[in-house]
CSV table of C-alpha atoms in Angstrom, one decimal:
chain,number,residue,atom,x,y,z
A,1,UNK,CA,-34.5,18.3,-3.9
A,2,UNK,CA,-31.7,20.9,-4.0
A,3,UNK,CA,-29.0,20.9,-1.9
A,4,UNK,CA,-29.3,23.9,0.9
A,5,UNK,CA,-27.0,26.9,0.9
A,6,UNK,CA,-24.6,25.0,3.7
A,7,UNK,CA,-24.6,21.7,2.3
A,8,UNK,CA,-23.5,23.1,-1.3
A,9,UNK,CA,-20.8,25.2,0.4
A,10,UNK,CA,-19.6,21.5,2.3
A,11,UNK,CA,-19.6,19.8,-1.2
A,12,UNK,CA,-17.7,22.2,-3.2
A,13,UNK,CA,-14.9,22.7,0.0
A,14,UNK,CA,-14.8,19.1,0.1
A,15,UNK,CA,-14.2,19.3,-3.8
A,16,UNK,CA,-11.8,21.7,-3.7
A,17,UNK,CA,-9.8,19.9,-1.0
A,18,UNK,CA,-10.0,16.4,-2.4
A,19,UNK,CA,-8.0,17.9,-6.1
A,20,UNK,CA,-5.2,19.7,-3.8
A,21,UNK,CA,-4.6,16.6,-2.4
A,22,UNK,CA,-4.3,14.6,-5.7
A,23,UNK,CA,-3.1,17.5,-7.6
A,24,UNK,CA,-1.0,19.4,-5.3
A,25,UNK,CA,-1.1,23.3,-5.0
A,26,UNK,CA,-3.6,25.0,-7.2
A,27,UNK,CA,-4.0,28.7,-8.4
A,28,UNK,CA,-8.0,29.7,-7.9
A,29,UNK,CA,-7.9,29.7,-11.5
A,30,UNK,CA,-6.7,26.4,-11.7
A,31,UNK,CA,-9.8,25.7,-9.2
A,32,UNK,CA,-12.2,27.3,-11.0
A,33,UNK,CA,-11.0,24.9,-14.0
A,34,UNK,CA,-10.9,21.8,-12.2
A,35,UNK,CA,-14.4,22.0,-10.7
A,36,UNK,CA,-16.3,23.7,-13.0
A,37,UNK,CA,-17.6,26.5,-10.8
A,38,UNK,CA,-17.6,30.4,-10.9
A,39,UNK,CA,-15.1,32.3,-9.9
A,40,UNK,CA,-16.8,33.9,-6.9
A,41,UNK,CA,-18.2,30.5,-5.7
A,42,UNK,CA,-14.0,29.5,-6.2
A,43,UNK,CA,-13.1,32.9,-4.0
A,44,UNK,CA,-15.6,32.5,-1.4
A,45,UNK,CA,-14.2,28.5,-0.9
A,46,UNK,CA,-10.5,30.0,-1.0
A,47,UNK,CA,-11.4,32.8,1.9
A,48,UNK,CA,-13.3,30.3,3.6
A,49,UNK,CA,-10.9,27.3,3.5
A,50,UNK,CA,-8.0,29.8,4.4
A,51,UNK,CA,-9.7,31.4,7.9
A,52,UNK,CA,-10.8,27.6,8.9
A,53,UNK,CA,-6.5,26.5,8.6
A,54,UNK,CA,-7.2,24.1,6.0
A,55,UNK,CA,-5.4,25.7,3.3
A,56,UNK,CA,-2.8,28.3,2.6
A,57,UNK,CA,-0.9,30.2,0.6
A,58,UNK,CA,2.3,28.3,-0.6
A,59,UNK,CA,3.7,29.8,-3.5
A,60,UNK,CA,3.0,31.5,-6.8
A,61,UNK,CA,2.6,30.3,-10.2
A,62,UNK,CA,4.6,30.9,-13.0
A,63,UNK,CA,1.9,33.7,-14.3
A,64,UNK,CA,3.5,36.7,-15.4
A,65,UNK,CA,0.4,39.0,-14.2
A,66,UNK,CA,0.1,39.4,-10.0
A,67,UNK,CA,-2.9,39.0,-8.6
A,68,UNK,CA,-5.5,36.7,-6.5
A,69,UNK,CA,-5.4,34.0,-9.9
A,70,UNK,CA,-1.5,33.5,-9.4
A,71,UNK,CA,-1.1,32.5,-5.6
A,72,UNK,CA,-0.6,28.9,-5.5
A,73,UNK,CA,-3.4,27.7,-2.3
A,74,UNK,CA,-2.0,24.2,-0.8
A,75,UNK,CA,-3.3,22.1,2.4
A,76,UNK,CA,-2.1,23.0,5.7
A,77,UNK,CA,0.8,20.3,5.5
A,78,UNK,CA,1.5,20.9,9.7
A,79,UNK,CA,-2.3,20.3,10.4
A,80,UNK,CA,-1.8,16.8,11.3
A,81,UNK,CA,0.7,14.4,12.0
A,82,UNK,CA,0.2,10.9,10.5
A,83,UNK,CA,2.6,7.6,11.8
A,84,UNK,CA,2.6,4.1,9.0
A,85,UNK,CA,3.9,0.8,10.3
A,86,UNK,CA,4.8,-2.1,8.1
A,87,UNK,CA,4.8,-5.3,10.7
A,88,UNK,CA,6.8,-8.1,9.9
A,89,UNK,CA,7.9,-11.6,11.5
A,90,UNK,CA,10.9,-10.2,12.6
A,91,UNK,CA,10.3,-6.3,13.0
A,92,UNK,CA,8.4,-3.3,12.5
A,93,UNK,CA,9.6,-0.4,9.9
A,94,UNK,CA,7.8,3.1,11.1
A,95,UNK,CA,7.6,6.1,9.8
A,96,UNK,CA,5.9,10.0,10.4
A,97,UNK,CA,4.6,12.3,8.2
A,98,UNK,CA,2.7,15.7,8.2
A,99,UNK,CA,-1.1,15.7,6.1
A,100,UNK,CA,0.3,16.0,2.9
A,101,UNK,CA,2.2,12.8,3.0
A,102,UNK,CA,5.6,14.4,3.4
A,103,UNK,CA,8.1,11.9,5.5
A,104,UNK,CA,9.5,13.3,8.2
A,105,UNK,CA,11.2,10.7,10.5
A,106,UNK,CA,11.2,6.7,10.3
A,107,UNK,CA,13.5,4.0,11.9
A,108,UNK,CA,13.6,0.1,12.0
A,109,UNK,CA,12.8,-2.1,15.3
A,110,UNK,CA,14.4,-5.2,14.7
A,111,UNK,CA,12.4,-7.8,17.2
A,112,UNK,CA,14.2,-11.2,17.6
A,113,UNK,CA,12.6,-14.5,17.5
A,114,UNK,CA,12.7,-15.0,21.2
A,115,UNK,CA,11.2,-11.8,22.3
A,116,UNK,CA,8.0,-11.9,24.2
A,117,UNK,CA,5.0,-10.9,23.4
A,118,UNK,CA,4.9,-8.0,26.1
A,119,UNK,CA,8.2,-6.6,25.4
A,120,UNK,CA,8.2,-7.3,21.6
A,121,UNK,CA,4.9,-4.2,21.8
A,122,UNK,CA,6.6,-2.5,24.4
A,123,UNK,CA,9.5,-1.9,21.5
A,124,UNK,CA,7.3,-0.8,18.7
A,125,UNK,CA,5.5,1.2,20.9
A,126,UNK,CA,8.1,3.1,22.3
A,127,UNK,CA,9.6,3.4,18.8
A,128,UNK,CA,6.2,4.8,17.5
A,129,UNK,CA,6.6,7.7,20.2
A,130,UNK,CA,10.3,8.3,19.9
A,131,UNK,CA,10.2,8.5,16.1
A,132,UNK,CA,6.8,11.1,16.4
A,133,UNK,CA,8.8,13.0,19.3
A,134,UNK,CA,12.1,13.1,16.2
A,135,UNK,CA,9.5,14.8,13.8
A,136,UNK,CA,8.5,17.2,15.5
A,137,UNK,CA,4.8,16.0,16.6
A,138,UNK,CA,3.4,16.7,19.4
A,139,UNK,CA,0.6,14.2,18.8
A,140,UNK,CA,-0.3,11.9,16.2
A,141,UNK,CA,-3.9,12.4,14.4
A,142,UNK,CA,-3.8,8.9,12.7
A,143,UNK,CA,-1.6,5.2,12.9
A,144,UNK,CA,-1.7,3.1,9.7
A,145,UNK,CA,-0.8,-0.4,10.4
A,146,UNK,CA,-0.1,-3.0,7.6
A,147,UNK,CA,0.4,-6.3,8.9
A,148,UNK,CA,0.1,-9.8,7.5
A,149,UNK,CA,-2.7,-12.0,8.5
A,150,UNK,CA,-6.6,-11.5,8.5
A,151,UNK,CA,-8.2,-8.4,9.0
A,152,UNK,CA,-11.9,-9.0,10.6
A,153,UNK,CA,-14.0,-6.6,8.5
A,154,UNK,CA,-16.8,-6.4,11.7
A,155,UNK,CA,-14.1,-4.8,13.9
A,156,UNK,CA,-10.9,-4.3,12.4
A,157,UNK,CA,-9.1,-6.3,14.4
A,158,UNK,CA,-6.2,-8.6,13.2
A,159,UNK,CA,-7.3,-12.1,14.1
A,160,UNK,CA,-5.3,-15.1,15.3
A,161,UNK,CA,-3.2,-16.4,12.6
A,162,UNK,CA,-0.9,-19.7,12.4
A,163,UNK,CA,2.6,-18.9,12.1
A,164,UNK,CA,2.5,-15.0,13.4
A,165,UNK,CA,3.4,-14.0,16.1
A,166,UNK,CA,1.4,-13.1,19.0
A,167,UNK,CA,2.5,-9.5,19.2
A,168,UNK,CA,1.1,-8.6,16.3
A,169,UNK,CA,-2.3,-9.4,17.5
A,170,UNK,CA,-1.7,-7.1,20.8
A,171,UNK,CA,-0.2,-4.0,18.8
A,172,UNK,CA,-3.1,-1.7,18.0
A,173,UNK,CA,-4.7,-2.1,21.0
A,174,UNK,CA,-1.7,-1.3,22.9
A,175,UNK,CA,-0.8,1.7,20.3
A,176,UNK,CA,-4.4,3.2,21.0
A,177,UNK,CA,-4.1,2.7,25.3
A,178,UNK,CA,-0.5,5.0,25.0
A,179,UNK,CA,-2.0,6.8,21.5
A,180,UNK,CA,-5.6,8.3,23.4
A,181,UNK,CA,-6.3,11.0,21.0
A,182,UNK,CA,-4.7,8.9,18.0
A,183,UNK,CA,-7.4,7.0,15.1
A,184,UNK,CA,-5.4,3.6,15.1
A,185,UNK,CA,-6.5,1.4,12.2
A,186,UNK,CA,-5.1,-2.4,10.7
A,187,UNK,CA,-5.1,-4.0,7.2
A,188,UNK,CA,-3.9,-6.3,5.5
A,189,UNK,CA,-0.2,-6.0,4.5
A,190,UNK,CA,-0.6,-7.2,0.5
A,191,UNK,CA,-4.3,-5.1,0.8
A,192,UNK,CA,-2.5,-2.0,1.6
A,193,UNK,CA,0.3,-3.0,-1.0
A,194,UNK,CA,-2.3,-2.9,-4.1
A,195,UNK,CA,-3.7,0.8,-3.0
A,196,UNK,CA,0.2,2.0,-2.9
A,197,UNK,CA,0.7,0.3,-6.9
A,198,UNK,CA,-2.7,1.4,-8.0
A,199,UNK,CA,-2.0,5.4,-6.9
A,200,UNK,CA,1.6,5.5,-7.2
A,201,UNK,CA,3.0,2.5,-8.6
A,202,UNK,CA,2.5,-0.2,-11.2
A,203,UNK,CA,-1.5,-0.2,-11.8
A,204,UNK,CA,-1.9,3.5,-11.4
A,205,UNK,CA,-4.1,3.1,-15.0
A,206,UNK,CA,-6.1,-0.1,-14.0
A,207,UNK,CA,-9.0,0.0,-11.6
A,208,UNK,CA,-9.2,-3.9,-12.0
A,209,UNK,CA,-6.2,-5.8,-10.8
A,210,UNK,CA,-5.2,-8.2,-8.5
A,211,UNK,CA,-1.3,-7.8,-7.2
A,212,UNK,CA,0.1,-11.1,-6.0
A,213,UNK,CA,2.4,-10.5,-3.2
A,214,UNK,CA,6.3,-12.3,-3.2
A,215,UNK,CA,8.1,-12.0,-0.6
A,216,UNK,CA,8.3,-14.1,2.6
A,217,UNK,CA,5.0,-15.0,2.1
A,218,UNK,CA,2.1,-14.9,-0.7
A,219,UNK,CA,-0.8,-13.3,-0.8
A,220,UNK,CA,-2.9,-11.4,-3.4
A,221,UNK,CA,-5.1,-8.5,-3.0
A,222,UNK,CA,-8.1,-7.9,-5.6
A,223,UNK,CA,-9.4,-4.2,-6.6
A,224,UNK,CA,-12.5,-4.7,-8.5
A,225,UNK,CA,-13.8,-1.4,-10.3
A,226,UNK,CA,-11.8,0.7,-8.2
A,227,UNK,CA,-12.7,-1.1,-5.0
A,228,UNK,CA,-10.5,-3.2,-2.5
A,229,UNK,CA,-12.1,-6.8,-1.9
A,230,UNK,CA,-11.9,-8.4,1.3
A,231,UNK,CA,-14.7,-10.5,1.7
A,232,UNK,CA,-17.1,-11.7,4.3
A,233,UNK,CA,-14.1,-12.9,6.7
A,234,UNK,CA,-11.5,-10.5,5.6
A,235,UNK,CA,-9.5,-13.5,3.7
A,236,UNK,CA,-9.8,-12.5,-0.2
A,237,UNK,CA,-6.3,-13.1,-1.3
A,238,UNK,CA,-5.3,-15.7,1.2
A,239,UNK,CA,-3.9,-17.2,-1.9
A,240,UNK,CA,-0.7,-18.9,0.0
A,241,UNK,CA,-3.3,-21.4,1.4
A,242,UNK,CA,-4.6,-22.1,-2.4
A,243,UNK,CA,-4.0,-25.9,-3.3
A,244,UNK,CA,-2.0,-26.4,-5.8
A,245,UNK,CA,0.0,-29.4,-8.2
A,246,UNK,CA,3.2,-29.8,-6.9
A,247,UNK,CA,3.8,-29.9,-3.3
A,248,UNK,CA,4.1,-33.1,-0.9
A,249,UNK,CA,0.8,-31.9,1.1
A,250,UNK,CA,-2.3,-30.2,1.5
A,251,UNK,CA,-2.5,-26.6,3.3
A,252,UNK,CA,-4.4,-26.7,6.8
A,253,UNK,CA,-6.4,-24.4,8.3
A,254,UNK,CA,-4.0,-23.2,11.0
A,255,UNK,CA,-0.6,-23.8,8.3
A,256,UNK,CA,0.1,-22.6,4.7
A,257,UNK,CA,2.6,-25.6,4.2
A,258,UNK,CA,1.2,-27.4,0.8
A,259,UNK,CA,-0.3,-24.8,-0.6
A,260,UNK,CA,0.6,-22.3,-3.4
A,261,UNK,CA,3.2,-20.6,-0.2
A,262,UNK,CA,5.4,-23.9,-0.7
A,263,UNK,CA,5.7,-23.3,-4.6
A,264,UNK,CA,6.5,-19.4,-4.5
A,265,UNK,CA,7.3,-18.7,-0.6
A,266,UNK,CA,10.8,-17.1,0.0
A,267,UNK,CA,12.1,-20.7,1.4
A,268,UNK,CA,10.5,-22.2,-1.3
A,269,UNK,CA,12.6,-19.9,-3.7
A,270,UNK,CA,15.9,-19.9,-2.5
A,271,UNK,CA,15.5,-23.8,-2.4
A,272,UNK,CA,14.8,-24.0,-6.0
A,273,UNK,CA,17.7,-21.3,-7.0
A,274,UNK,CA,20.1,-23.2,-4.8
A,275,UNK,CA,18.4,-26.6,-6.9
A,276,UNK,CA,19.8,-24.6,-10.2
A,277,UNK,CA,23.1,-24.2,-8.7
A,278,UNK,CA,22.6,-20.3,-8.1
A,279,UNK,CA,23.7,-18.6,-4.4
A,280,UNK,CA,21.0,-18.0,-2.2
A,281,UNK,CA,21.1,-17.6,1.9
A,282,UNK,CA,20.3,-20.5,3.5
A,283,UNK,CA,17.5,-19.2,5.8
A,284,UNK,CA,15.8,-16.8,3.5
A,285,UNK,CA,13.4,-14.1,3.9
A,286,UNK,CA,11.7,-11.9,1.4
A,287,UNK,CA,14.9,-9.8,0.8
A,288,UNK,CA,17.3,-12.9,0.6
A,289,UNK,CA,14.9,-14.5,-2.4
A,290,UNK,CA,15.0,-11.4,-4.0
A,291,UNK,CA,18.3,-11.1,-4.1
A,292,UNK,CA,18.3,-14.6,-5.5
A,293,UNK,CA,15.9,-13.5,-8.2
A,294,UNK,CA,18.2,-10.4,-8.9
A,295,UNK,CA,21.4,-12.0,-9.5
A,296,UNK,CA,19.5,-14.4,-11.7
A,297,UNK,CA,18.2,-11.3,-13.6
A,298,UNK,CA,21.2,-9.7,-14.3
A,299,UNK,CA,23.2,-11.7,-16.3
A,300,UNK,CA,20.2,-11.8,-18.9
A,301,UNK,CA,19.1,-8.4,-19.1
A,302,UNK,CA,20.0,-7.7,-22.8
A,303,UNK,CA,21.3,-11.0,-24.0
A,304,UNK,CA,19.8,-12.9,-26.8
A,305,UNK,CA,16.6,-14.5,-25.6
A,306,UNK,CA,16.8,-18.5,-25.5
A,307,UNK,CA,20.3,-18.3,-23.8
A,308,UNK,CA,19.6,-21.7,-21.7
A,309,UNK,CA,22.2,-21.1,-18.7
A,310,UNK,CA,21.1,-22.1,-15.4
A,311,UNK,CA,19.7,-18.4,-14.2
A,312,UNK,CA,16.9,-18.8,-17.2
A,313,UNK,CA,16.4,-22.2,-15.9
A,314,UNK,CA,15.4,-20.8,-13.0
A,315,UNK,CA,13.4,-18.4,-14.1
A,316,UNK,CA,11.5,-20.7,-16.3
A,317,UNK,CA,10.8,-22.6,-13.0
A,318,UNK,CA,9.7,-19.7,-11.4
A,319,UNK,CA,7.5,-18.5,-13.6
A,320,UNK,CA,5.7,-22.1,-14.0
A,321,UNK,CA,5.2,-21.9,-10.0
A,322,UNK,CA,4.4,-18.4,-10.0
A,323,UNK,CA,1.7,-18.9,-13.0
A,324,UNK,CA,0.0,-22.0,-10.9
A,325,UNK,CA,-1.5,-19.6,-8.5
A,326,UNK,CA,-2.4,-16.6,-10.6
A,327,UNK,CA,-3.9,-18.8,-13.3
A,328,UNK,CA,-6.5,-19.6,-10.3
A,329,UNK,CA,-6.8,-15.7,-10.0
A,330,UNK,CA,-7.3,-15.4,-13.1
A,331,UNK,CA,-9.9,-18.2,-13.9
A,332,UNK,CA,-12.3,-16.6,-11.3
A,333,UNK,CA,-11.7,-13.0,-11.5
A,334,UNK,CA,-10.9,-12.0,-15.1
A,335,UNK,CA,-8.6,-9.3,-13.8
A,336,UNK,CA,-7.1,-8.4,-17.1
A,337,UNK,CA,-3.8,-7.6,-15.3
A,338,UNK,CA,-1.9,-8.9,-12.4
A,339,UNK,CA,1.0,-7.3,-11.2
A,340,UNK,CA,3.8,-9.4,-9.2
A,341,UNK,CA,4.3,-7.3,-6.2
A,342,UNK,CA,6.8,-7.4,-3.1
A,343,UNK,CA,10.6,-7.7,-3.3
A,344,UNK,CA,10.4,-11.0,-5.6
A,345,UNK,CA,8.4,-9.6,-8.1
A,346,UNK,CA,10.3,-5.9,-8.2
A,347,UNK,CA,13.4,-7.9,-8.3
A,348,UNK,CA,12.0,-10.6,-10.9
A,349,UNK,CA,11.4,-7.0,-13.1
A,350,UNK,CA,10.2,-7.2,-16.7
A,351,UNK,CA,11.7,-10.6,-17.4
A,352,UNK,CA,10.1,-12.7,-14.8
A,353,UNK,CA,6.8,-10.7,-16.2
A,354,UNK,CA,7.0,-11.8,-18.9
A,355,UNK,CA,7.7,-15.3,-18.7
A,356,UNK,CA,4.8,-15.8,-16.5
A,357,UNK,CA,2.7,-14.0,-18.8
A,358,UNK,CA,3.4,-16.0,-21.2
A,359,UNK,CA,2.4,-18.9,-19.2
A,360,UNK,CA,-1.1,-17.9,-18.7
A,361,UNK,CA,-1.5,-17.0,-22.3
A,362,UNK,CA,-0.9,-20.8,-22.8
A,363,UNK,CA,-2.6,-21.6,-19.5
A,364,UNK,CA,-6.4,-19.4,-20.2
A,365,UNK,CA,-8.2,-17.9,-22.9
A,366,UNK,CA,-8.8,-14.8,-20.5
A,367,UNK,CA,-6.3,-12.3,-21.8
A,368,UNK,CA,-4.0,-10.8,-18.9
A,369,UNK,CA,-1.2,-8.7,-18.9
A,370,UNK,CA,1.4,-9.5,-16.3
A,371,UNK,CA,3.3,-6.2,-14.6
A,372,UNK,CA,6.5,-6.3,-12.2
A,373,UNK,CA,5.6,-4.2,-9.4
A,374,UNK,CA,7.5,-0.5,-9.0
A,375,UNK,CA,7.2,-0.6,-5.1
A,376,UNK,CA,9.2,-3.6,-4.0
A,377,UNK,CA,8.5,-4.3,-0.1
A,378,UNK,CA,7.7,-0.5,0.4
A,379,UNK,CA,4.3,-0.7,-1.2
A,380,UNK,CA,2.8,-2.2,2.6
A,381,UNK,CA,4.6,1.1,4.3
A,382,UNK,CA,3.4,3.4,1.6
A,383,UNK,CA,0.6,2.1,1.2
A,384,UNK,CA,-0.4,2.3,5.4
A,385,UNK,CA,0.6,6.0,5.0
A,386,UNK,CA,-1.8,7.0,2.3
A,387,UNK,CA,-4.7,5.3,3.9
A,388,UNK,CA,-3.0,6.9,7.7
A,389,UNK,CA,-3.4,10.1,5.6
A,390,UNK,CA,-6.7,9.3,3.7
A,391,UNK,CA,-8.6,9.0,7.0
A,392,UNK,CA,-7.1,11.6,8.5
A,393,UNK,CA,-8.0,13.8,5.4
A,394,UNK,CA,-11.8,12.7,5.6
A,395,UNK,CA,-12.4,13.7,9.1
A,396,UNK,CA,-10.5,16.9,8.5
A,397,UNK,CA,-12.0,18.1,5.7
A,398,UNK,CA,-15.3,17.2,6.9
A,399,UNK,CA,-18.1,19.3,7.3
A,400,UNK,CA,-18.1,21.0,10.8
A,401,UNK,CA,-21.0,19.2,11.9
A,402,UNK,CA,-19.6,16.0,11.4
C-alpha cells in the first residue's frame, strides 16, 4: 500500500535530517543528490524543516552562482542541550553539548575512596547542573551515562556489581529526580566505547568487530552486522570474568580475580612491566598501565625488529596475555577484526597490534586483523555523547504525532 501524503512528507524530513547529521551542512542541491528526490519535493522539506526550527540557514557554499541551491541548510545546533558522563571508580568526567555534538563545557569530579554513597551522587550531580548552568543551558534534553558494570536490557538500569561502587548504582535515578524534564539513559562503558571507534574512530569501515577494552578493567563489546550485542542479561563482553591459563584461581560470580582481568587488568600490567624491570606506579589504574605500555613503546618505534631488550620482552608478554582472551572472541564470533581499545590499547599503538595479531594467526585458522584503538579512554565519553545526542535526535526529528 502506498504511503499517505503525511507519512511520505515524515519519511523524506526524517531523510533529510538523518544526512545533515552525518554529513553536516547541505546545499538543497546537495539534498536533492543525496536522497534521490525532485527538487520541489527537496524545497518543500527545506521551507518546511526551516518554519518547524529544525534547520537553518548556516552558510553558503563555495558556488559561484547565488541562489536558493547555494545556501548551506544545517540543524538547529541550540535546539537542545545534551550532558555525557563517563563514571569511573574514582570519578566522573562530564561534559555538555548543543544537538550537533559541539562541546561546550566539561569538568572532572574526582570522588575519593571513602566517600559515601549519598554525597559521592550529591557531587556528580551538582557537577552535572553546574557544568550545564557554564554552557549556557537552561535545561538539558538528554544525559548519556557510560558506566562499567551490567546494563539490565528490561529496564536499563545498572545492576549490582562486585567491586563498584554503590554510587554508581544510585546515579541515574538521582540525575532524573533533580533532571525532571531530562531523558536519562545508562550503558555499558566498553558498549558505548565500540559505537565511538565504529563512527569516529578505529572500525569506522567494519560493521563486524568486537573492541576489547584495556584499561583498569577488561571488557569487550561485540557489533554484529552493524548492531551492538548485549544479550539476554546485558553481560556480552563480560570478558574479564573469562577463564583463562595462567592465573592462581577461578573468577566468581561476585569477583573478576582469576579470570582473563588478572592477565590483562591494569594491576596485572604494571606488575608484569615492573617483573621486566620497566617503571610502573605502584597502585595503577588505567592511565598508569598505559603509561607503562608507552614508555615501553617508545624506545622501539623504528628500531630494527628482533631488538630483544626488556621493553620487547614485555611486549611479547603482553601480547601472549592479551591474545588468551581474544582468541576466545574470536573462536566464537569470527569477528574478522578486533580492535584493542581503552588507554592500554591506544598506548600499546601499532606495535602491540601487531604482536597480538600475530598471535592469533598462530593461535586460529579464523583470519583477524588486530587494530590499536584511535580513542584511548575518551571513546566511553564520546561515545555516551553520540548516543545522548542520537536519542535526542530521534525524538526531535520525529514526526509530530509522535
Amino acid at each position: 500500500m502506498p504511503a499517505s501524503p503525511s507519512t511520505a512528507r515524515a519519511i523524506n524530513d526524517r531523510l533529510a535530517l538523518r544526512l545533515l547529521q552525518h554529513e553536516g551542512p547541505l546545499t538543497a542541491g546537495q539534498l536533492k543528490q543525496l536522497t534521490g528526490l525532485s527538487r520541489p519535493t527537496v524545497a518543500d522539506l527545506v521551507e518546511r524543516l526551516t518554519a518547524s526550527g529544525l534547520i537553518t540557514v548556516v552558510g553558503e557554499s563555495g558556488e559561484q552562482r547565488r541562489g536558493p541551491n547555494a545556501r548551506l541548510y544545517g540543524i538547529v545546533a541550540d535546539r537542545a542541550q545534551l550532558a555525557a558522563l563517563d563514571v569511573r571508580t574514582e570519578g566522573v568526567f562530564v561534559l555538555v553539548s548543543d544537538l550537533v555534538g559541539r562541546v561546550l563545557a566539561e569538568a572532572s569530579v574526582p570522588i575519593g575512596g571513602d566517600t559515601g554513597t549519598g554525597p559521592a551522587v550529591e557531587q556528580v550531580v551538582t557537577a552535572v547542573e553546574r557544568t550545564a548552568k557554564k554552557a549556557g543551558a537552561d535545561r538539558l534534553h538528554t544525559v548519556g551515562i557510560g558506566a562499567p558494570g551490567l546494563v539490565d536490557p528490561a529496564t536499563g538500569d545498572l545492576r549490582d556489581s562486585g567491586g563498584l561502587p554503590a554510587w554508581h548504582r544510585r546515579l541515574a535515578a538521582a540525575l532524573q529526580e533533580r533532571l525532571p524534564e531530562a531523558r536519562v539513559t545508562v550503558e555499558n562503558e566498553t558498549n558505548l566505547a565500540a559505537l565511538a571507534e565504529q563512527r569516529e574512530g578505529a572500525a569506522h569501515d567494519r560493521d563486524t568487530f568486537v573492541l576489547l577494552w584495556l584499561g583498569h578493567g577488561v571488557g569487550a563489546a561485540v557489533v554484529l552486522d552493524g548492531s551492538l550485542r548485549r544479550g539476554a542479561s546485558g553481560g556480552t563482553g563480560e570478558i574479564g570474568f573469562l577463564p583463562v591459563p595462567g592465573t592462581a584461581s577461578l573468577p566468581s560470580a561476585r569477583d573478576c580475580d582469576g579470570g582473563f582481568h588478572s592477565l590483562a587488568g591494569a594491576a596485572a600490567i604494571g606488575a608484569l612491566a615492573r617483573e621486566y624491570g620497566l617503571p610502573a606506579a605502584g597502585d595503577t589504574d588505567g592511565p598508569g598501565a598505559a603509561e607503562a605500555v608507552r614508555a615501553a613503546v617508545a624506545p622501539l618505534t623504528g628500531s630494527p625488529a628482533g631488538a630483544q631488550g626488556p621493553a620487547d620482552r614485555f611486549l611479547d608478554a603482553l601480547a601472549d596475555r592479551i591474545a588468551v582472551g581474544a582468541a576466545s572472541v574470536v573462536a566464537i564470533l569470527d569477528p574478522g577484526c578486533v580492535v584493542l581499545g581503552g588507554e592500554v590499547g591506544q598506548a600499546g599503538g601499532a606495535l602491540l597490534a601487531a604482536r597480538v595479531e600475530d598471535r592469533l594467526r598462530r593461535m586460529s585458522p579464523l583470519r583477524t586483523e588486530v587494530r590499536p584503538g584511535a580513542l584511548g579512554g575518551a571513546a566511553v565519553l564520546r561515545g555516551a555523547l553520540l548516543t545522548a545526542r542520537d536519542r535526542a535526535q530521534d525524538e526531535l526529528f520525529g514526526p509530530p504525532d509522535h
